[in-house]
Amino acid sequence: MALSNYVERVYEHVVEKNPSEPEFHQAVKEVLDNLIPVFEKEPKFEKYKVLERITEPERTIIFRVPWVDDKGEIQVNRGFRVQFNSAIGPFKGGLRFHPSVNLGIIKFLGFEQTFKNSLTGIQMGGGKGGSDFDPKGKSDNEVMRFTQSFMTELFRYIGGRVDVPAGDIGVGARELGYLFGQWKKITQRFEPVLTGKAREWGGSLIRPEATGYGNVYFAAEMLKTRNEDFKDKIVSISGSGNVAQYATQKCIELGAKVVTLSDSSGFIYDPEGITTEKLNFVLDLKNVRRGRISEYAEKFGCEYHPGERPWKIPVKIALPCATQNELNGDEAKILVDNGIIAVSEGANMPSTLEATDIFLENKILFGPGKAANAGGVSTSGLEMAQNFSFVSWDRQQVDTELHKIMINIHKTVYDASVEYGEPGNYVLGANIAGFKKVANAMISQGHW
Ligand code: NDP
Ligand code: 2IT
């Protein structure tokens, strides 16, 4: 799509000012492309230089993370927290520990998070952080020493009403526990500075399940618009971590047949479908034993495709739940040729721009991550609400709220797609609806 003058100018400036950050450019391009009709309708956004401001993080923190491994050697990693936008609430977004983490990755995630959080209807600004630390192969003690060192610097910048991190790739219950312990030791406070906490010390029920469940709830809403549902549908899922696990669980509950899971080494294809029993094996494999998905194929006697991604398997619904750019244009074409009807992104930006265009051109129901995976951060918002009022809700209450939020996000996004003349284009709808709320808040708060 051709860019308007304003959008083109800002995009070129972003690329020039932030070299070597391709993922950030990609995230910005997708949003900006979709905003052209908004600027045509409402020139105030250009007048107040909202795009120039919204593409520049409010604050970027980069720090050294030294720690000592089990052999007594000093290791040094790099830590990040990008506080992207606080127009509508305290900065909020996860922490990622993965060797691929760099400033551009954290900026793309913080940028996306700003619009995602806006869509949830909860008062949360956007932020993201993490480190190039690789938890794979590290002992619990090494992970603890690293996270303690990470928090020894990060604590200066976060707080329950300032900036509230949570988990993401490589950061789950274990890491959040060590992070909170260190924050509390340094600050001598007990407040909701993190979400995704364990139940005993303030965590919300359903938070571990929320991103995966929410993604399936969002997909179910998209399917409803075409009188379809999950029952008896063949589904492929990528990843086998937090989001993939609970997306699989919800699919099973709704009567679908999930036939794939993956990790960074390859994917398994189980044409019989992943049952609750098999999923319990995956939960233990990935969350406790921290093994490889290939063990699933050995255990249950199905196909394992090393070094490959699951998109060549014919399915009706695909839920990419691993990482960014894990589904490219060629793979999108294969999915379309094989008769896919819906793609709902559990991961952040898993589809390349080319893949997204192919899904949209072919009128596939396509739920972009900033809408479809917003259930995780929404439930983080519910966790904060419980913490600040010193109560804890039961599973049913949280799940009902989460479901309502996903239905609302779907409606907000769908309505925006209708208003801007492309009914059912959820990419357009999510970008416009997410942007307008933040942009209007920025304008009303003056030039900052
Ligand atoms: P986990 O660390 O629990 O799981 C990540 C999964 O993705 C693992 O199976 C991992 O395989 C795989 N993976 C990670 N990096 C790569 C890579 N470079 N290539 C191939 N596979 C890879 O993370 P989550 O499930 O929490 O996160 C998955 C996605 O969902 C991310 O995009 C995250 O940003 C997004 N997300 C997460 C939310 C949450 O609440 N947790 C909320 C919203 C979005 P391996 O074990 O081999 O590394
Ligand atoms: O990408 C995301 O939305 C997350 N990793 C969850 C963020 C959060 O604050 O719960």
mmCIF file of N, CA, C and O in Angstrom, residues 3 9 120 395 410 418:
data_model
loop_
_atom_site.group_PDB
_atom_site.id
_atom_site.type_symbol
_atom_site.label_atom_id
_atom_site.label_comp_id
_atom_site.label_asym_id
_atom_site.label_seq_id
_atom_site.Cartn_x
_atom_site.Cartn_y
_atom_site.Cartn_z
ATOM 1 N N LEU A 3 2.147 4.909 0.918
ATOM 2 C CA LEU A 3 2.034 5.681 2.144
ATOM 3 C C LEU A 3 1.672 7.123 1.815
ATOM 4 O O LEU A 3 2.118 7.672 0.825
ATOM 5 N N ARG A 9 6.828 10.279 5.574
ATOM 6 C CA ARG A 9 7.886 11.087 6.202
ATOM 7 C C ARG A 9 8.265 10.517 7.571
ATOM 8 O O ARG A 9 9.437 10.336 7.889
ATOM 9 N N THR A 120 -7.522 -3.352 25.286
ATOM 10 C CA THR A 120 -8.100 -4.145 26.387
ATOM 11 C C THR A 120 -9.184 -3.383 27.145
ATOM 12 O O THR A 120 -9.991 -3.988 27.841
ATOM 13 N N ARG A 395 -11.657 -18.884 39.938
ATOM 14 C CA ARG A 395 -11.323 -19.166 38.525
ATOM 15 C C ARG A 395 -12.425 -18.704 37.586
ATOM 16 O O ARG A 395 -12.181 -18.085 36.563
ATOM 17 N N HIS A 410 -12.831 -7.952 20.263
ATOM 18 C CA HIS A 410 -13.266 -8.344 18.924
ATOM 19 C C HIS A 410 -14.262 -7.326 18.363
ATOM 20 O O HIS A 410 -14.157 -6.886 17.216
ATOM 21 N N VAL A 418 -15.282 -1.751 10.153
ATOM 22 C CA VAL A 418 -16.489 -1.348 9.417
ATOM 23 C C VAL A 418 -16.467 0.162 9.185
ATOM 24 O O VAL A 418 -16.672 0.649 8.063
#
